Amino acid sequence: MLDEKALEFRAANPNFETLTTREKALTLNTWLRTNNLTGLRDQKDYRNLRNCLIGQALRHEDHDSIPIISSAIYCCIARRISVEAHPCLFPGQVHTLVVSPRGQKLDGGQISDLAADYERMWIDTFGDEAEVRLEHLREVLARLGWDVSHQNAFEPASPNAMVERIEANMRESIRFAGTLDREGHTRALQLLHSRGMPITDLCEYTRAWTAVFTAAPTRPVWLEMATGLIDITTKRMPEDGWIIEKFLRPRYDAATDLQRAYEHYVRVIIQPAWSLFDDLKTSDVWTGARLRRPKSAAFKIGQVVRHRRRGNIGLIWSWSTTFTANNATPSVEDERISRGGASTEANGDAVRMYYTYL
Amino acid sequence: MANARVFRQANDTQVYSASEDSLELVTDIAELAGVEFYDAGRYFRRFDPETCCYVSNQLEDYPED
């Protein structure tokens, strides 16, 4: 998608190579803004979760995004047209830094100054401004009460810092959605292909991952975050267990001194997790229970049904020939019974269902 | 908040059991408008609108379904 946009930009600006670096940077910014690829249509929608996700921003017809994502889009396309650009985590609104090629000035010509062999400029890739002067950014920092020598606000952001800030925005979006009425809540958490609780669960999962990235591995808090992530993965996302097993487990096992302080976690969460992942390594050779359906069974897995009394719609997810309580997991006895013969007593044939309310 | 509780029910993740006589088949897709099955993607490959049925991804455990 980004490649396509870069090509579109080049096609729309055939004289691009003749421009100075400054002109290139500003032309790109204007083009992105005119084509609605950066920024936000309606400021009231700032906290929509969609605006925090670059995939959604690029695919959705409105291309709404918050400043950090707008900056990322700008930088990705800039890289494809040989302009060096980086997001800067300026408080309140992320800006974009553009750097001239080595030895050249932003407005063309060679740099003769021996002190630095590049020049820098800052752009507002989200709002209505174009180039923003460093002095102005410093003034804003001073008004916010920040120390003006705080260099990080003007420097290229590290990937870890970017991840942390995006995750903070996602968390704030979810918290904000919780304060809205039902319709507002649904709209605030609506992505292109999904909405509702699965999204908030996935965001919690994302938060568990970012917490591990952003904590320093030598500190106790890292172990806490890693334990939290391993816990969520084993309970809800076992299919991602291989990532934990491959990248996190060696580090976790090596942090023996930290583990001593968290002996309880290690016993209750980590040891079962490592056993699970060890089992999963050999799981390809397992065969399934292979339950054969009784001939008289009325429904098959995948069919949509309605409960006659309750009236709600459900999706058949599994069946068994013994009745099990709601929310129970299947037991091994089911397998024995179904292998023992097709038992088809009148109310012996129960169907377990996967339900959701309308 | 009362509102928050309502949302949670709209995406209820509880699994229910019922016997055959309590259920009737739904074949009209129109009845599925607005209904979402939490985590359906884990157990099913896709939805077939013609049969109003989800294609199972649990063939190892339930080979005939």
PDB file of N, CA and C in Angstrom, chain A residues 178 182 185 195-198 201 236-237 239 288-293 297-308 310 314-319 324 326-327 349 351-358, chain B residues 1 3 6-26 31-32 34-40 42-44 47 52-54 56 58-65:
ATOM      1  N   GLY A 178     -15.145   3.797  27.075  1.00  0.00           N
ATOM      2  CA  GLY A 178     -15.930   3.352  28.216  1.00  0.00           C
ATOM      3  C   GLY A 178     -16.771   4.447  28.838  1.00  0.00           C
ATOM      4  N   ARG A 182     -23.886   3.923  24.554  1.00  0.00           N
ATOM      5  CA  ARG A 182     -23.746   2.670  23.820  1.00  0.00           C
ATOM      6  C   ARG A 182     -23.336   2.889  22.364  1.00  0.00           C
ATOM      7  N   HIS A 185     -19.816   4.241  22.130  1.00  0.00           N
ATOM      8  CA  HIS A 185     -18.861   3.185  22.476  1.00  0.00           C
ATOM      9  C   HIS A 185     -18.620   2.270  21.274  1.00  0.00           C
ATOM     10  N   ARG A 195     -15.325  -5.596  15.869  1.00  0.00           N
ATOM     11  CA  ARG A 195     -15.627  -4.590  16.889  1.00  0.00           C
ATOM     12  C   ARG A 195     -15.950  -5.287  18.196  1.00  0.00           C
ATOM     13  N   GLY A 196     -16.031  -4.519  19.252  1.00  0.00           N
ATOM     14  CA  GLY A 196     -16.507  -5.058  20.514  1.00  0.00           C
ATOM     15  C   GLY A 196     -15.420  -5.711  21.343  1.00  0.00           C
ATOM     16  N   MET A 197     -15.849  -6.675  22.149  1.00  0.00           N
ATOM     17  CA  MET A 197     -14.958  -7.223  23.170  1.00  0.00           C
ATOM     18  C   MET A 197     -13.718  -7.899  22.618  1.00  0.00           C
ATOM     19  N   PRO A 198     -13.781  -8.613  21.507  1.00  0.00           N
ATOM     20  CA  PRO A 198     -12.533  -9.199  20.997  1.00  0.00           C
ATOM     21  C   PRO A 198     -11.458  -8.143  20.799  1.00  0.00           C
ATOM     22  N   ASP A 201      -9.949  -7.169  24.147  1.00  0.00           N
ATOM     23  CA  ASP A 201      -9.084  -8.267  24.589  1.00  0.00           C
ATOM     24  C   ASP A 201      -7.762  -8.240  23.841  1.00  0.00           C
ATOM     25  N   ARG A 236      -5.122 -17.388  26.593  1.00  0.00           N
ATOM     26  CA  ARG A 236      -5.998 -16.937  25.508  1.00  0.00           C
ATOM     27  C   ARG A 236      -5.384 -17.062  24.120  1.00  0.00           C
ATOM     28  N   MET A 237      -4.065 -17.052  24.041  1.00  0.00           N
ATOM     29  CA  MET A 237      -3.457 -17.063  22.716  1.00  0.00           C
ATOM     30  C   MET A 237      -2.385 -18.145  22.631  1.00  0.00           C
ATOM     31  N   GLU A 239      -1.678 -20.101  20.499  1.00  0.00           N
ATOM     32  CA  GLU A 239      -1.056 -20.204  19.184  1.00  0.00           C
ATOM     33  C   GLU A 239       0.158 -19.306  19.044  1.00  0.00           C
ATOM     34  N   GLY A 288      -6.469 -36.552  17.047  1.00  0.00           N
ATOM     35  CA  GLY A 288      -7.609 -36.001  17.758  1.00  0.00           C
ATOM     36  C   GLY A 288      -8.473 -37.111  18.326  1.00  0.00           C
ATOM     37  N   ALA A 289      -9.476 -36.723  19.079  1.00  0.00           N
ATOM     38  CA  ALA A 289     -10.354 -37.710  19.687  1.00  0.00           C
ATOM     39  C   ALA A 289     -11.181 -38.438  18.629  1.00  0.00           C
ATOM     40  N   ARG A 290     -11.386 -37.825  17.480  1.00  0.00           N
ATOM     41  CA  ARG A 290     -12.143 -38.409  16.372  1.00  0.00           C
ATOM     42  C   ARG A 290     -13.507 -38.941  16.810  1.00  0.00           C
ATOM     43  N   LEU A 291     -14.317 -38.038  17.261  1.00  0.00           N
ATOM     44  CA  LEU A 291     -15.649 -38.426  17.716  1.00  0.00           C
ATOM     45  C   LEU A 291     -16.558 -38.612  16.502  1.00  0.00           C
ATOM     46  N   ARG A 292     -17.199 -39.751  16.428  1.00  0.00           N
ATOM     47  CA  ARG A 292     -18.092 -39.998  15.292  1.00  0.00           C
ATOM     48  C   ARG A 292     -19.507 -39.634  15.686  1.00  0.00           C
ATOM     49  N   ARG A 293     -20.145 -38.901  14.831  1.00  0.00           N
ATOM     50  CA  ARG A 293     -21.462 -38.384  15.157  1.00  0.00           C
ATOM     51  C   ARG A 293     -22.519 -39.496  15.143  1.00  0.00           C
ATOM     52  N   ALA A 297     -28.197 -37.632  15.206  1.00  0.00           N
ATOM     53  CA  ALA A 297     -27.954 -36.256  15.656  1.00  0.00           C
ATOM     54  C   ALA A 297     -28.552 -35.277  14.660  1.00  0.00           C
ATOM     55  N   ALA A 298     -29.274 -34.314  15.181  1.00  0.00           N
ATOM     56  CA  ALA A 298     -30.015 -33.414  14.300  1.00  0.00           C
ATOM     57  C   ALA A 298     -29.146 -32.332  13.708  1.00  0.00           C
ATOM     58  N   PHE A 299     -28.136 -31.890  14.469  1.00  0.00           N
ATOM     59  CA  PHE A 299     -27.343 -30.756  14.009  1.00  0.00           C
ATOM     60  C   PHE A 299     -25.897 -31.138  13.851  1.00  0.00           C
ATOM     61  N   LYS A 300     -25.201 -30.404  13.016  1.00  0.00           N
ATOM     62  CA  LYS A 300     -23.762 -30.606  12.930  1.00  0.00           C
ATOM     63  C   LYS A 300     -23.036 -29.328  13.326  1.00  0.00           C
ATOM     64  N   ILE A 301     -21.742 -29.474  13.537  1.00  0.00           N
ATOM     65  CA  ILE A 301     -20.938 -28.334  13.972  1.00  0.00           C
ATOM     66  C   ILE A 301     -20.910 -27.282  12.867  1.00  0.00           C
ATOM     67  N   GLY A 302     -21.138 -26.067  13.253  1.00  0.00           N
ATOM     68  CA  GLY A 302     -21.115 -24.990  12.282  1.00  0.00           C
ATOM     69  C   GLY A 302     -22.497 -24.468  11.952  1.00  0.00           C
ATOM     70  N   GLN A 303     -23.500 -25.232  12.319  1.00  0.00           N
ATOM     71  CA  GLN A 303     -24.839 -24.760  11.998  1.00  0.00           C
ATOM     72  C   GLN A 303     -25.276 -23.700  12.997  1.00  0.00           C
ATOM     73  N   VAL A 304     -26.105 -22.815  12.477  1.00  0.00           N
ATOM     74  CA  VAL A 304     -26.617 -21.743  13.317  1.00  0.00           C
ATOM     75  C   VAL A 304     -27.998 -22.148  13.808  1.00  0.00           C
ATOM     76  N   VAL A 305     -28.211 -21.994  15.088  1.00  0.00           N
ATOM     77  CA  VAL A 305     -29.491 -22.422  15.656  1.00  0.00           C
ATOM     78  C   VAL A 305     -30.050 -21.333  16.555  1.00  0.00           C
ATOM     79  N   ARG A 306     -31.323 -21.503  16.873  1.00  0.00           N
ATOM     80  CA  ARG A 306     -31.951 -20.597  17.837  1.00  0.00           C
ATOM     81  C   ARG A 306     -32.534 -21.447  18.952  1.00  0.00           C
ATOM     82  N   HIS A 307     -32.360 -20.966  20.169  1.00  0.00           N
ATOM     83  CA  HIS A 307     -32.928 -21.672  21.318  1.00  0.00           C
ATOM     84  C   HIS A 307     -34.420 -21.357  21.380  1.00  0.00           C
ATOM     85  N   ARG A 308     -35.256 -22.418  21.446  1.00  0.00           N
ATOM     86  CA  ARG A 308     -36.696 -22.184  21.356  1.00  0.00           C
ATOM     87  C   ARG A 308     -37.223 -21.347  22.506  1.00  0.00           C
ATOM     88  N   ARG A 310     -35.235 -19.519  24.993  1.00  0.00           N
ATOM     89  CA  ARG A 310     -34.531 -18.269  25.279  1.00  0.00           C
ATOM     90  C   ARG A 310     -34.578 -17.313  24.105  1.00  0.00           C
ATOM     91  N   GLY A 314     -27.359 -19.007  18.364  1.00  0.00           N
ATOM     92  CA  GLY A 314     -26.093 -19.610  18.744  1.00  0.00           C
ATOM     93  C   GLY A 314     -25.459 -20.336  17.589  1.00  0.00           C
ATOM     94  N   LEU A 315     -24.234 -20.724  17.786  1.00  0.00           N
ATOM     95  CA  LEU A 315     -23.475 -21.413  16.761  1.00  0.00           C
ATOM     96  C   LEU A 315     -22.996 -22.719  17.370  1.00  0.00           C
ATOM     97  N   ILE A 316     -23.288 -23.830  16.702  1.00  0.00           N
ATOM     98  CA  ILE A 316     -22.901 -25.125  17.248  1.00  0.00           C
ATOM     99  C   ILE A 316     -21.386 -25.268  17.166  1.00  0.00           C
ATOM    100  N   TRP A 317     -20.817 -25.575  18.306  1.00  0.00           N
ATOM    101  CA  TRP A 317     -19.374 -25.622  18.386  1.00  0.00           C
ATOM    102  C   TRP A 317     -18.907 -27.023  18.700  1.00  0.00           C
ATOM    103  N   SER A 318     -19.648 -27.753  19.514  1.00  0.00           N
ATOM    104  CA  SER A 318     -19.332 -29.157  19.705  1.00  0.00           C
ATOM    105  C   SER A 318     -20.581 -29.861  20.205  1.00  0.00           C
ATOM    106  N   TRP A 319     -20.514 -31.163  20.264  1.00  0.00           N
ATOM    107  CA  TRP A 319     -21.652 -31.925  20.777  1.00  0.00           C
ATOM    108  C   TRP A 319     -21.105 -33.037  21.652  1.00  0.00           C
ATOM    109  N   THR A 324     -23.638 -31.739  29.608  1.00  0.00           N
ATOM    110  CA  THR A 324     -22.676 -31.092  30.498  1.00  0.00           C
ATOM    111  C   THR A 324     -23.187 -29.697  30.843  1.00  0.00           C
ATOM    112  N   ASN A 326     -23.397 -25.648  31.555  1.00  0.00           N
ATOM    113  CA  ASN A 326     -22.946 -24.520  30.746  1.00  0.00           C
ATOM    114  C   ASN A 326     -21.504 -24.177  31.084  1.00  0.00           C
ATOM    115  N   ASN A 327     -20.755 -23.826  30.078  1.00  0.00           N
ATOM    116  CA  ASN A 327     -19.379 -23.373  30.248  1.00  0.00           C
ATOM    117  C   ASN A 327     -18.397 -24.462  30.660  1.00  0.00           C
ATOM    118  N   ASP A 349     -28.835 -37.214  24.039  1.00  0.00           N
ATOM    119  CA  ASP A 349     -28.033 -36.561  22.998  1.00  0.00           C
ATOM    120  C   ASP A 349     -28.086 -35.059  23.191  1.00  0.00           C
ATOM    121  N   VAL A 351     -26.431 -31.238  22.770  1.00  0.00           N
ATOM    122  CA  VAL A 351     -25.558 -30.488  21.871  1.00  0.00           C
ATOM    123  C   VAL A 351     -24.985 -29.299  22.621  1.00  0.00           C
ATOM    124  N   ARG A 352     -23.685 -29.187  22.612  1.00  0.00           N
ATOM    125  CA  ARG A 352     -23.079 -28.057  23.305  1.00  0.00           C
ATOM    126  C   ARG A 352     -22.935 -26.898  22.332  1.00  0.00           C
ATOM    127  N   MET A 353     -23.240 -25.729  22.783  1.00  0.00           N
ATOM    128  CA  MET A 353     -23.303 -24.641  21.837  1.00  0.00           C
ATOM    129  C   MET A 353     -22.436 -23.473  22.199  1.00  0.00           C
ATOM    130  N   TYR A 354     -22.170 -22.741  21.211  1.00  0.00           N
ATOM    131  CA  TYR A 354     -21.377 -21.533  21.346  1.00  0.00           C
ATOM    132  C   TYR A 354     -22.337 -20.388  21.130  1.00  0.00           C
ATOM    133  N   TYR A 355     -22.519 -19.612  22.144  1.00  0.00           N
ATOM    134  CA  TYR A 355     -23.614 -18.657  22.093  1.00  0.00           C
ATOM    135  C   TYR A 355     -23.139 -17.222  22.093  1.00  0.00           C
ATOM    136  N   THR A 356     -23.928 -16.379  21.514  1.00  0.00           N
ATOM    137  CA  THR A 356     -23.768 -14.969  21.800  1.00  0.00           C
ATOM    138  C   THR A 356     -25.142 -14.359  21.838  1.00  0.00           C
ATOM    139  N   TYR A 357     -25.302 -13.330  22.608  1.00  0.00           N
ATOM    140  CA  TYR A 357     -26.604 -12.655  22.603  1.00  0.00           C
ATOM    141  C   TYR A 357     -26.710 -11.795  21.363  1.00  0.00           C
ATOM    142  N   LEU A 358     -27.923 -11.552  20.982  1.00  0.00           N
ATOM    143  CA  LEU A 358     -28.153 -10.629  19.868  1.00  0.00           C
ATOM    144  C   LEU A 358     -27.813  -9.217  20.288  1.00  0.00           C
TER     145      LEU A 358
ATOM    146  N   MET B   1     -20.635   1.029  35.538  1.00  0.00           N
ATOM    147  CA  MET B   1     -21.709   1.830  34.957  1.00  0.00           C
ATOM    148  C   MET B   1     -22.708   0.906  34.281  1.00  0.00           C
ATOM    149  N   ASN B   3     -24.360   1.243  31.642  1.00  0.00           N
ATOM    150  CA  ASN B   3     -24.149   1.125  30.199  1.00  0.00           C
ATOM    151  C   ASN B   3     -23.083   0.098  29.884  1.00  0.00           C
ATOM    152  N   VAL B   6     -24.250  -3.425  29.823  1.00  0.00           N
ATOM    153  CA  VAL B   6     -25.034  -3.807  28.642  1.00  0.00           C
ATOM    154  C   VAL B   6     -24.097  -4.206  27.513  1.00  0.00           C
ATOM    155  N   PHE B   7     -23.013  -3.472  27.332  1.00  0.00           N
ATOM    156  CA  PHE B   7     -22.114  -3.817  26.230  1.00  0.00           C
ATOM    157  C   PHE B   7     -21.572  -5.213  26.414  1.00  0.00           C
ATOM    158  N   ARG B   8     -21.209  -5.551  27.639  1.00  0.00           N
ATOM    159  CA  ARG B   8     -20.577  -6.851  27.841  1.00  0.00           C
ATOM    160  C   ARG B   8     -21.510  -7.955  27.422  1.00  0.00           C
ATOM    161  N   GLN B   9     -22.803  -7.780  27.725  1.00  0.00           N
ATOM    162  CA  GLN B   9     -23.715  -8.838  27.335  1.00  0.00           C
ATOM    163  C   GLN B   9     -23.831  -8.942  25.831  1.00  0.00           C
ATOM    164  N   ALA B  10     -23.634  -7.829  25.162  1.00  0.00           N
ATOM    165  CA  ALA B  10     -23.771  -7.867  23.713  1.00  0.00           C
ATOM    166  C   ALA B  10     -22.675  -8.693  23.080  1.00  0.00           C
ATOM    167  N   ASN B  11     -21.632  -8.956  23.837  1.00  0.00           N
ATOM    168  CA  ASN B  11     -20.572  -9.787  23.275  1.00  0.00           C
ATOM    169  C   ASN B  11     -20.301 -10.920  24.248  1.00  0.00           C
ATOM    170  N   ASP B  12     -21.358 -11.536  24.683  1.00  0.00           N
ATOM    171  CA  ASP B  12     -21.269 -12.577  25.684  1.00  0.00           C
ATOM    172  C   ASP B  12     -20.390 -13.716  25.225  1.00  0.00           C
ATOM    173  N   THR B  13     -19.501 -14.153  26.068  1.00  0.00           N
ATOM    174  CA  THR B  13     -18.612 -15.225  25.644  1.00  0.00           C
ATOM    175  C   THR B  13     -18.962 -16.543  26.303  1.00  0.00           C
ATOM    176  N   GLN B  14     -20.135 -16.601  26.910  1.00  0.00           N
ATOM    177  CA  GLN B  14     -20.454 -17.843  27.618  1.00  0.00           C
ATOM    178  C   GLN B  14     -20.824 -18.945  26.637  1.00  0.00           C
ATOM    179  N   VAL B  15     -20.482 -20.144  27.018  1.00  0.00           N
ATOM    180  CA  VAL B  15     -20.818 -21.304  26.201  1.00  0.00           C
ATOM    181  C   VAL B  15     -22.022 -21.982  26.832  1.00  0.00           C
ATOM    182  N   TYR B  16     -23.001 -22.290  26.064  1.00  0.00           N
ATOM    183  CA  TYR B  16     -24.219 -22.906  26.595  1.00  0.00           C
ATOM    184  C   TYR B  16     -24.388 -24.312  26.069  1.00  0.00           C
ATOM    185  N   SER B  17     -25.021 -25.122  26.899  1.00  0.00           N
ATOM    186  CA  SER B  17     -25.398 -26.460  26.453  1.00  0.00           C
ATOM    187  C   SER B  17     -26.901 -26.526  26.337  1.00  0.00           C
ATOM    188  N   ALA B  18     -27.349 -27.280  25.374  1.00  0.00           N
ATOM    189  CA  ALA B  18     -28.795 -27.458  25.247  1.00  0.00           C
ATOM    190  C   ALA B  18     -29.021 -28.785  24.559  1.00  0.00           C
ATOM    191  N   SER B  19     -30.159 -29.390  24.815  1.00  0.00           N
ATOM    192  CA  SER B  19     -30.433 -30.633  24.106  1.00  0.00           C
ATOM    193  C   SER B  19     -31.121 -30.305  22.793  1.00  0.00           C
ATOM    194  N   GLU B  20     -31.143 -31.291  21.907  1.00  0.00           N
ATOM    195  CA  GLU B  20     -31.645 -31.068  20.548  1.00  0.00           C
ATOM    196  C   GLU B  20     -33.028 -30.466  20.492  1.00  0.00           C
ATOM    197  N   ASP B  21     -33.922 -30.952  21.369  1.00  0.00           N
ATOM    198  CA  ASP B  21     -35.319 -30.498  21.267  1.00  0.00           C
ATOM    199  C   ASP B  21     -35.464 -29.022  21.551  1.00  0.00           C
ATOM    200  N   SER B  22     -34.488 -28.438  22.254  1.00  0.00           N
ATOM    201  CA  SER B  22     -34.620 -27.012  22.561  1.00  0.00           C
ATOM    202  C   SER B  22     -34.167 -26.124  21.422  1.00  0.00           C
ATOM    203  N   LEU B  23     -33.637 -26.732  20.368  1.00  0.00           N
ATOM    204  CA  LEU B  23     -33.028 -25.898  19.325  1.00  0.00           C
ATOM    205  C   LEU B  23     -33.738 -26.052  17.996  1.00  0.00           C
ATOM    206  N   GLU B  24     -33.723 -24.986  17.233  1.00  0.00           N
ATOM    207  CA  GLU B  24     -34.221 -25.085  15.863  1.00  0.00           C
ATOM    208  C   GLU B  24     -33.193 -24.435  14.925  1.00  0.00           C
ATOM    209  N   LEU B  25     -33.123 -24.989  13.734  1.00  0.00           N
ATOM    210  CA  LEU B  25     -32.117 -24.541  12.792  1.00  0.00           C
ATOM    211  C   LEU B  25     -32.471 -23.179  12.215  1.00  0.00           C
ATOM    212  N   VAL B  26     -31.457 -22.377  11.994  1.00  0.00           N
ATOM    213  CA  VAL B  26     -31.646 -21.076  11.352  1.00  0.00           C
ATOM    214  C   VAL B  26     -31.032 -21.154   9.963  1.00  0.00           C
ATOM    215  N   GLU B  31     -31.394 -13.339   9.588  1.00  0.00           N
ATOM    216  CA  GLU B  31     -31.495 -13.394  11.048  1.00  0.00           C
ATOM    217  C   GLU B  31     -30.148 -13.205  11.715  1.00  0.00           C
ATOM    218  N   LEU B  32     -29.071 -13.289  10.920  1.00  0.00           N
ATOM    219  CA  LEU B  32     -27.744 -13.133  11.512  1.00  0.00           C
ATOM    220  C   LEU B  32     -27.253 -11.695  11.479  1.00  0.00           C
ATOM    221  N   GLY B  34     -26.212  -8.365  12.527  1.00  0.00           N
ATOM    222  CA  GLY B  34     -25.936  -7.788  13.839  1.00  0.00           C
ATOM    223  C   GLY B  34     -25.448  -8.798  14.865  1.00  0.00           C
ATOM    224  N   VAL B  35     -25.449 -10.074  14.504  1.00  0.00           N
ATOM    225  CA  VAL B  35     -24.974 -11.084  15.450  1.00  0.00           C
ATOM    226  C   VAL B  35     -23.503 -11.356  15.195  1.00  0.00           C
ATOM    227  N   GLU B  36     -22.732 -11.424  16.256  1.00  0.00           N
ATOM    228  CA  GLU B  36     -21.323 -11.765  16.088  1.00  0.00           C
ATOM    229  C   GLU B  36     -20.973 -12.875  17.043  1.00  0.00           C
ATOM    230  N   PHE B  37     -20.261 -13.846  16.573  1.00  0.00           N
ATOM    231  CA  PHE B  37     -19.836 -14.936  17.441  1.00  0.00           C
ATOM    232  C   PHE B  37     -18.400 -14.701  17.872  1.00  0.00           C
ATOM    233  N   TYR B  38     -18.246 -14.478  19.140  1.00  0.00           N
ATOM    234  CA  TYR B  38     -16.930 -14.208  19.696  1.00  0.00           C
ATOM    235  C   TYR B  38     -16.008 -15.374  19.406  1.00  0.00           C
ATOM    236  N   ASP B  39     -14.839 -15.103  18.814  1.00  0.00           N
ATOM    237  CA  ASP B  39     -13.856 -16.163  18.636  1.00  0.00           C
ATOM    238  C   ASP B  39     -14.254 -17.240  17.640  1.00  0.00           C
ATOM    239  N   ALA B  40     -15.220 -16.966  16.778  1.00  0.00           N
ATOM    240  CA  ALA B  40     -15.613 -17.986  15.804  1.00  0.00           C
ATOM    241  C   ALA B  40     -14.409 -18.384  14.966  1.00  0.00           C
ATOM    242  N   ARG B  42     -11.552 -19.064  15.682  1.00  0.00           N
ATOM    243  CA  ARG B  42     -10.710 -20.121  16.253  1.00  0.00           C
ATOM    244  C   ARG B  42     -11.130 -21.493  15.806  1.00  0.00           C
ATOM    245  N   TYR B  43     -12.445 -21.694  15.662  1.00  0.00           N
ATOM    246  CA  TYR B  43     -12.959 -23.041  15.422  1.00  0.00           C
ATOM    247  C   TYR B  43     -13.534 -23.236  14.042  1.00  0.00           C
ATOM    248  N   PHE B  44     -13.732 -22.128  13.320  1.00  0.00           N
ATOM    249  CA  PHE B  44     -14.351 -22.234  12.003  1.00  0.00           C
ATOM    250  C   PHE B  44     -13.513 -21.498  10.968  1.00  0.00           C
ATOM    251  N   PHE B  47     -17.618 -18.615   6.730  1.00  0.00           N
ATOM    252  CA  PHE B  47     -19.063 -18.745   6.726  1.00  0.00           C
ATOM    253  C   PHE B  47     -19.537 -19.008   5.304  1.00  0.00           C
ATOM    254  N   CYS B  52     -25.963 -21.164   5.142  1.00  0.00           N
ATOM    255  CA  CYS B  52     -26.061 -20.487   6.442  1.00  0.00           C
ATOM    256  C   CYS B  52     -25.354 -21.316   7.507  1.00  0.00           C
ATOM    257  N   CYS B  53     -24.123 -21.678   7.184  1.00  0.00           N
ATOM    258  CA  CYS B  53     -23.400 -22.622   8.032  1.00  0.00           C
ATOM    259  C   CYS B  53     -21.928 -22.194   8.084  1.00  0.00           C
ATOM    260  N   TYR B  54     -21.291 -22.424   9.232  1.00  0.00           N
ATOM    261  CA  TYR B  54     -19.868 -22.141   9.319  1.00  0.00           C
ATOM    262  C   TYR B  54     -19.089 -23.410   8.989  1.00  0.00           C
ATOM    263  N   SER B  56     -16.325 -25.998   9.463  1.00  0.00           N
ATOM    264  CA  SER B  56     -15.601 -26.379  10.678  1.00  0.00           C
ATOM    265  C   SER B  56     -14.095 -26.441  10.463  1.00  0.00           C
ATOM    266  N   GLN B  58     -12.448 -28.053  12.980  1.00  0.00           N
ATOM    267  CA  GLN B  58     -12.130 -29.005  14.045  1.00  0.00           C
ATOM    268  C   GLN B  58     -12.200 -30.425  13.508  1.00  0.00           C
ATOM    269  N   LEU B  59     -11.703 -30.624  12.288  1.00  0.00           N
ATOM    270  CA  LEU B  59     -11.928 -31.913  11.634  1.00  0.00           C
ATOM    271  C   LEU B  59     -11.178 -33.056  12.289  1.00  0.00           C
ATOM    272  N   GLU B  60     -10.113 -32.740  13.023  1.00  0.00           N
ATOM    273  CA  GLU B  60      -9.403 -33.834  13.701  1.00  0.00           C
ATOM    274  C   GLU B  60     -10.267 -34.446  14.778  1.00  0.00           C
ATOM    275  N   ASP B  61     -10.953 -33.592  15.512  1.00  0.00           N
ATOM    276  CA  ASP B  61     -11.764 -34.086  16.621  1.00  0.00           C
ATOM    277  C   ASP B  61     -13.158 -34.491  16.178  1.00  0.00           C
ATOM    278  N   TYR B  62     -13.679 -33.840  15.171  1.00  0.00           N
ATOM    279  CA  TYR B  62     -15.032 -34.128  14.704  1.00  0.00           C
ATOM    280  C   TYR B  62     -14.984 -34.342  13.207  1.00  0.00           C
ATOM    281  N   PRO B  63     -14.489 -35.493  12.752  1.00  0.00           N
ATOM    282  CA  PRO B  63     -14.240 -35.670  11.315  1.00  0.00           C
ATOM    283  C   PRO B  63     -15.472 -35.669  10.445  1.00  0.00           C
ATOM    284  N   GLU B  64     -16.624 -35.945  11.031  1.00  0.00           N
ATOM    285  CA  GLU B  64     -17.819 -36.016  10.192  1.00  0.00           C
ATOM    286  C   GLU B  64     -18.602 -34.725  10.179  1.00  0.00           C
ATOM    287  N   ASP B  65     -18.118 -33.722  10.871  1.00  0.00           N
ATOM    288  CA  ASP B  65     -18.863 -32.458  10.900  1.00  0.00           C
ATOM    289  C   ASP B  65     -18.239 -31.447   9.965  1.00  0.00           C
TER     290      ASP B  65
END
